[in-house]
């Protein structure tokens, strides 16, 4: 069968350009908001807020269950069943969200965390957010820019609301309430734009589709658990051993670093349908994957170089002496952006190749390294030790783990080759 991936290339470029631009606007605003927030409420309160959000995200796998890629793939292949697939996904995520509220409260009680109501508000926001999975249809149609535009408008509106709130109170509970309202408004906008009949999901949800999604996404879900462990457990460890103020410093730095994480996510999600369409031809699939890896390598290396060079000036001019200790911390964490980017983009290749088990093994290895190194280094080296664990774990899970399996050695070679930006300017026709 002849496949021509250049045919709809303009759609992909339009989608990618629009989404990247709108995400860039959000990045700048988020950057400015983080500065204002930490200065206004203080590092200890910021550390508390970050801990609450980390715990909520840690158990979010119970909500999304690794189903995003499965649902997008099904929507690409079975467009006529879009209502059934989306309704089923919404019901599954609502059930998962209710379960996560219970699990989070049990975890908070077990860990003896203060202010348990904060965790309840945050997890309730995730319950409302379960309905946002209707966005999968837009990604399947290469119209992610529609969702990105709605997200950006919603983000800007409620960002200014938060800025007003922190002028009058440093109580982070108010910020979490604003997040809840913002998520409710976002879901309303999604429904209004898509004309999705949210109140008919129980009627349209299909048991057989739910079983199919669960079976197809189980390894991705397991991988998500492991991924969340080694991306969020660091703040739990820092809070326990070093206190909320140190966690505030770490969380502030991590938020600046994470501001650029949307780039590999947008690239991989935008071009995922291209990988699906190319999957019937192995040569074409590898060529497409090589271009995506080379593109993200170019972007990530550029971003890392600029960021590490400019961060010390930002601290000296804007933040002051209190944040002096984050300079080394930032450099260590920012270096991880390169393997993170390569890992995020290559994840789609795993999925198309039906290698979810290997993806799970890779992610579990990263989680073990992150937790082990963090516990070994946190007391002697503080937040820098935890940051080093963060770097090593992502280097392993994103790149090096591919070397140790025959089935993934090919993607490892493509990742290394991408550092030379190989194939980035070619368009393959088969």
XYZ file of C-alpha atoms in Angstrom:
430
model
C 0.000 0.000 0.000
C 1.393 3.408 -0.946
C 1.598 5.924 1.861
C 2.284 9.611 1.403
C 2.808 11.444 4.659
C 3.503 14.733 2.896
C -0.100 15.041 1.761
C -1.406 16.622 4.965
C 1.894 18.083 6.124
C 0.453 21.599 6.078
C -2.168 20.554 8.636
C 0.513 19.189 10.931
C 2.664 22.300 10.563
C -0.322 24.577 11.215
C -1.303 22.584 14.265
C 2.238 22.479 15.647
C 2.894 26.193 15.010
C -0.353 27.288 16.642
C 0.033 25.026 19.652
C 3.683 25.953 20.220
C 2.916 29.673 19.989
C 0.027 29.473 22.435
C 2.049 27.295 24.792
C 4.890 29.814 24.589
C 2.494 32.539 25.725
C 1.483 30.324 28.653
C 5.142 29.628 29.452
C 5.943 33.332 29.731
C 2.879 34.042 31.849
C 3.529 31.001 34.043
C 7.115 32.134 34.534
C 6.005 35.598 35.671
C 3.260 34.156 37.864
C 5.686 31.788 39.627
C 7.955 34.717 40.466
C 5.062 36.773 41.823
C 3.612 33.814 43.740
C 6.805 32.793 45.519
C 7.597 36.383 46.473
C 4.067 37.032 47.733
C 3.295 33.874 49.748
C 6.866 32.916 50.741
C 8.923 29.791 50.145
C 7.365 27.754 52.968
C 3.800 28.258 51.685
C 4.990 27.632 48.144
C 6.590 24.401 49.365
C 3.270 23.394 50.956
C 1.345 24.178 47.765
C 3.805 22.190 45.662
C 3.557 19.232 48.032
C -0.246 19.218 47.759
C -0.115 19.333 43.962
C 2.595 16.646 43.858
C 0.503 14.245 45.934
C -2.537 14.905 43.722
C -0.565 14.330 40.520
C 1.092 11.236 42.010
C -2.274 9.493 42.184
C -3.645 10.968 38.947
C -2.864 7.730 37.121
C -6.042 6.390 38.724
C -7.865 8.981 36.606
C -6.214 8.948 33.187
C -5.179 5.260 33.448
C -2.722 5.663 30.569
C -5.615 5.773 28.103
C -4.762 8.899 26.085
C -2.694 7.214 23.372
C -5.113 4.272 23.171
C -8.133 6.548 22.743
C -6.424 8.751 20.146
C -5.399 5.654 18.176
C -8.945 4.269 18.286
C -10.381 7.636 17.249
C -8.001 7.792 14.274
C -8.947 4.275 13.190
C -12.663 4.287 14.147
C -13.950 7.814 13.623
C -17.533 6.605 13.316
C -17.458 5.411 16.959
C -16.174 8.700 18.384
C -19.157 9.266 20.714
C -18.950 5.768 22.164
C -15.184 5.966 22.702
C -15.266 9.433 24.307
C -18.278 8.627 26.517
C -16.577 5.473 27.735
C -13.356 7.376 28.446
C -15.223 10.039 30.453
C -16.996 7.449 32.619
C -13.756 5.531 33.219
C -11.942 8.689 34.272
C -14.771 9.817 36.556
C -14.680 6.471 38.367
C -10.895 6.748 38.633
C -11.159 10.310 39.969
C -13.584 9.263 42.730
C -11.214 6.465 43.697
C -8.243 8.857 43.726
C -9.992 11.170 46.227
C -10.354 8.281 48.668
C -6.785 7.028 48.123
C -5.284 10.511 48.542
C -7.105 11.078 51.828
C -5.868 7.711 53.123
C -2.319 8.579 52.028
C -2.471 12.008 53.716
C -3.688 10.371 56.929
C -0.955 7.723 56.775
C 1.769 10.337 56.196
C 0.311 12.583 58.943
C 0.284 15.628 56.649
C -1.248 18.828 57.997
C -4.158 20.653 56.313
C -5.850 17.596 54.784
C -8.594 19.831 53.368
C -6.087 21.220 50.867
C -5.613 17.754 49.395
C -9.385 17.286 49.218
C -9.841 20.510 47.233
C -7.004 19.613 44.865
C -8.256 16.069 44.223
C -11.805 17.397 43.673
C -10.395 19.572 40.887
C -9.031 16.405 39.304
C -12.534 14.904 39.527
C -13.966 17.741 37.429
C -10.999 17.486 35.067
C -11.846 13.876 34.243
C -14.237 15.190 31.563
C -11.399 16.915 29.686
C -10.639 13.636 27.902
C -13.059 14.764 25.187
C -10.044 16.656 23.838
C -8.708 13.345 22.453
C -10.950 13.748 19.402
C -9.204 17.000 18.448
C -5.766 15.383 18.717
C -6.969 12.518 16.521
C -8.055 15.062 13.883
C -4.757 16.985 14.154
C -6.662 19.937 15.602
C -4.852 20.178 18.906
C -4.545 23.923 18.377
C -8.279 24.255 19.132
C -7.792 22.731 22.575
C -4.590 24.686 23.137
C -6.401 27.940 22.365
C -9.168 27.169 24.860
C -6.583 26.168 27.468
C -4.644 29.375 26.954
C -7.707 31.626 27.278
C -8.797 29.794 30.412
C -5.283 29.928 31.850
C -4.898 33.678 31.278
C -8.281 34.531 32.827
C -7.703 32.572 36.010
C -4.043 33.516 36.248
C -5.109 37.101 36.784
C -7.731 35.946 39.290
C -4.960 34.204 41.261
C -2.789 37.312 41.127
C -5.633 39.286 42.688
C -6.193 36.595 45.336
C -2.563 36.499 46.516
C -2.579 40.271 46.981
C -5.128 39.842 49.781
C -4.150 36.497 51.318
C -1.265 34.020 51.427
C -3.665 31.157 52.243
C -3.017 28.601 49.490
C -6.497 27.146 49.998
C -7.910 30.089 48.062
C -5.591 29.337 45.141
C -6.756 25.715 45.074
C -10.392 26.895 45.031
C -9.582 29.099 42.036
C -8.043 26.035 40.345
C -11.303 24.157 40.959
C -13.362 26.945 39.394
C -10.918 27.222 36.484
C -11.174 23.494 35.748
C -14.985 23.678 35.845
C -14.935 26.560 33.366
C -12.449 24.697 31.138
C -14.676 21.626 30.968
C -17.643 23.868 30.117
C -15.651 25.433 27.256
C -14.619 22.007 25.921
C -18.227 20.811 25.921
C -19.502 24.013 24.334
C -16.923 23.867 21.552
C -17.291 20.168 20.770
C -21.055 19.957 21.353
C -20.322 16.745 23.225
C -23.393 15.560 25.153
C -21.817 15.151 28.573
C -25.071 14.163 30.298
C -25.479 11.159 28.016
C -22.135 9.541 28.801
C -23.660 6.909 31.088
C -26.067 5.903 28.337
C -23.406 5.801 25.605
C -20.520 4.320 27.599
C -19.702 0.883 26.245
C -18.483 -1.949 28.456
C -16.627 -3.739 25.641
C -14.821 -0.552 24.642
C -13.880 0.002 28.300
C -12.366 -3.492 28.482
C -10.464 -2.903 25.235
C -9.103 0.441 26.463
C -8.094 -1.081 29.810
C -6.283 -4.015 28.216
C -4.529 -1.844 25.635
C -3.484 0.842 28.108
C -2.540 -1.262 31.129
C 1.193 -1.196 30.460
C 1.072 2.525 29.749
C -0.820 2.966 33.036
C 1.802 0.962 34.926
C 4.489 3.047 33.253
C 2.641 6.211 34.274
C 2.713 5.065 37.897
C 6.463 4.541 37.724
C 6.946 7.842 35.856
C 4.963 9.789 38.442
C 6.941 8.152 41.234
C 10.267 9.393 39.936
C 8.971 12.823 38.912
C 6.966 13.626 42.042
C 8.387 11.563 44.885
C 11.360 13.929 45.076
C 9.217 16.614 46.700
C 7.809 14.137 49.199
C 11.366 13.148 50.167
C 12.571 16.758 50.416
C 9.563 17.778 52.534
C 10.202 14.892 54.914
C 13.987 15.270 55.296
C 14.629 18.973 54.628
C 11.321 20.740 55.346
C 8.819 22.817 53.390
C 11.110 25.823 52.831
C 13.730 23.706 51.049
C 10.925 22.049 49.138
C 9.795 25.538 48.147
C 13.230 26.279 46.673
C 13.296 22.956 44.862
C 9.709 23.338 43.614
C 10.403 26.879 42.394
C 13.392 25.657 40.374
C 11.509 22.610 39.103
C 8.614 24.797 37.941
C 10.989 26.993 35.922
C 12.576 23.892 34.368
C 9.203 22.224 33.726
C 7.924 25.280 31.865
C 9.590 23.921 28.732
C 8.274 20.356 29.067
C 5.279 21.164 26.907
C 7.522 21.244 23.819
C 8.251 17.494 23.455
C 4.690 16.714 24.543
C 3.208 18.966 21.862
C 5.564 17.639 19.181
C 4.881 13.981 19.997
C 1.102 14.425 20.321
C 0.822 16.519 17.150
C 2.725 14.047 14.992
C 1.395 10.884 16.617
C -1.214 10.354 13.852
C 1.663 10.444 11.337
C 3.349 7.571 13.170
C 0.088 5.608 13.191
C -0.362 6.151 9.456
C 3.266 5.179 8.791
C 3.182 2.066 10.983
C 2.326 -0.249 8.057
C 5.682 0.494 6.458
C 8.671 -0.054 8.740
C 11.080 2.049 6.660
C 8.654 4.951 6.588
C 7.956 4.617 10.323
C 11.654 4.748 11.216
C 12.215 7.699 8.892
C 9.333 9.604 10.499
C 10.572 8.767 14.006
C 14.102 9.897 13.134
C 12.835 13.277 11.920
C 10.813 13.811 15.099
C 13.746 12.857 17.340
C 16.147 15.089 15.421
C 13.727 17.999 15.588
C 13.260 17.676 19.347
C 17.028 17.262 19.874
C 17.682 20.531 18.072
C 15.055 22.342 20.131
C 16.037 20.838 23.493
C 19.779 21.480 23.135
C 19.082 25.091 22.138
C 16.705 25.610 25.074
C 19.109 24.022 27.590
C 22.041 26.151 26.391
C 20.097 29.424 26.579
C 18.478 28.566 29.916
C 21.636 27.534 31.785
C 23.494 30.571 30.458
C 20.768 33.049 31.419
C 19.494 31.673 34.742
C 22.249 33.130 37.005
C 21.501 36.635 35.685
C 17.794 36.082 36.299
C 18.468 35.110 39.937
C 20.832 38.040 40.568
C 18.565 40.652 38.974
C 15.055 39.435 39.811
C 14.958 36.948 42.701
C 17.794 37.973 45.009
C 20.116 36.323 47.525
C 17.438 34.017 48.982
C 17.432 32.046 45.710
C 21.206 31.994 45.188
C 21.336 28.276 46.010
C 19.142 27.388 43.047
C 21.805 28.210 40.443
C 23.545 24.821 40.606
C 20.210 23.108 41.197
C 18.762 24.614 38.011
C 21.738 23.575 35.863
C 21.500 19.957 37.012
C 17.745 19.751 36.466
C 17.816 21.594 33.140
C 20.317 19.106 31.681
C 17.662 16.429 32.181
C 15.473 18.188 29.615
C 17.414 16.595 26.738
C 16.826 12.926 27.745
C 13.285 13.830 28.855
C 12.523 15.214 25.392
C 13.998 12.200 23.617
C 12.081 9.881 25.938
C 8.720 11.620 25.496
C 8.948 11.589 21.701
C 10.159 7.974 21.535
C 7.284 6.815 23.777
C 4.951 6.993 20.786
C 7.261 4.651 18.844
C 6.955 2.114 21.673
C 3.205 2.331 21.461
C 2.998 1.979 17.678
C 5.406 -0.971 17.851
C 3.293 -2.554 20.637
C 6.251 -2.571 23.041
C 4.384 -1.280 26.095
C 5.987 -3.948 28.306
C 9.449 -2.648 27.474
C 8.273 0.907 28.121
C 7.077 -0.222 31.531
C 10.415 -1.897 32.310
C 12.281 1.249 31.260
C 10.139 3.508 33.431
C 10.288 1.258 36.488
C 14.085 1.292 36.220
C 14.037 5.086 36.221
C 11.741 5.174 39.247
C 13.997 2.834 41.232
C 17.059 4.940 40.391
C 15.274 8.192 41.329
C 14.045 6.972 44.712
C 17.284 5.170 45.611
C 19.611 8.025 44.639
C 17.368 10.615 46.303
C 17.315 8.754 49.617
C 21.079 8.204 49.481
C 21.988 11.817 48.692
C 19.290 14.039 50.240
C 20.750 14.324 53.752
C 24.359 14.938 52.670
C 23.870 16.967 49.492
C 20.388 18.412 50.058
C 18.300 19.464 47.084
C 21.292 19.192 44.727
C 21.550 15.491 45.542
C 17.879 14.989 44.717
C 18.361 16.947 41.474
C 21.256 14.664 40.520
C 18.988 11.668 41.102
C 16.433 13.376 38.850
C 19.028 13.765 36.067
C 20.395 10.209 36.271
C 16.938 8.614 36.391
C 15.752 10.477 33.286
C 19.001 9.756 31.451
C 18.433 6.061 32.092
C 14.686 5.906 31.415
C 14.701 8.271 28.445
C 17.767 6.994 26.581
C 20.134 4.434 28.139
C 17.485 1.808 28.936
C 16.891 1.403 25.199
C 20.423 0.068 24.819
C 19.813 -2.950 27.046
C 17.042 -4.569 25.020
C 17.352 -5.997 21.517
C 13.877 -4.744 20.633
C 14.677 -1.131 21.528
C 18.299 -0.868 20.474
C 17.118 0.614 17.196
C 15.407 3.529 18.948
C 18.556 4.071 21.041
C 20.619 4.406 17.861
C 18.043 6.800 16.418
C 18.211 8.891 19.606
C 22.005 9.098 19.409
C 21.824 9.876 15.699
C 19.290 12.622 16.435
C 21.930 14.522 18.396
C 23.498 15.201 14.987
C 20.042 16.374 13.787
C 19.976 13.594 11.189
C 17.032 13.521 8.779
C 15.405 16.645 10.159
C 15.104 18.423 6.830
C 13.982 15.495 4.684
C 10.408 14.471 3.843
C 10.067 10.773 3.150
C 7.694 9.494 0.444
C 6.999 5.801 0.041
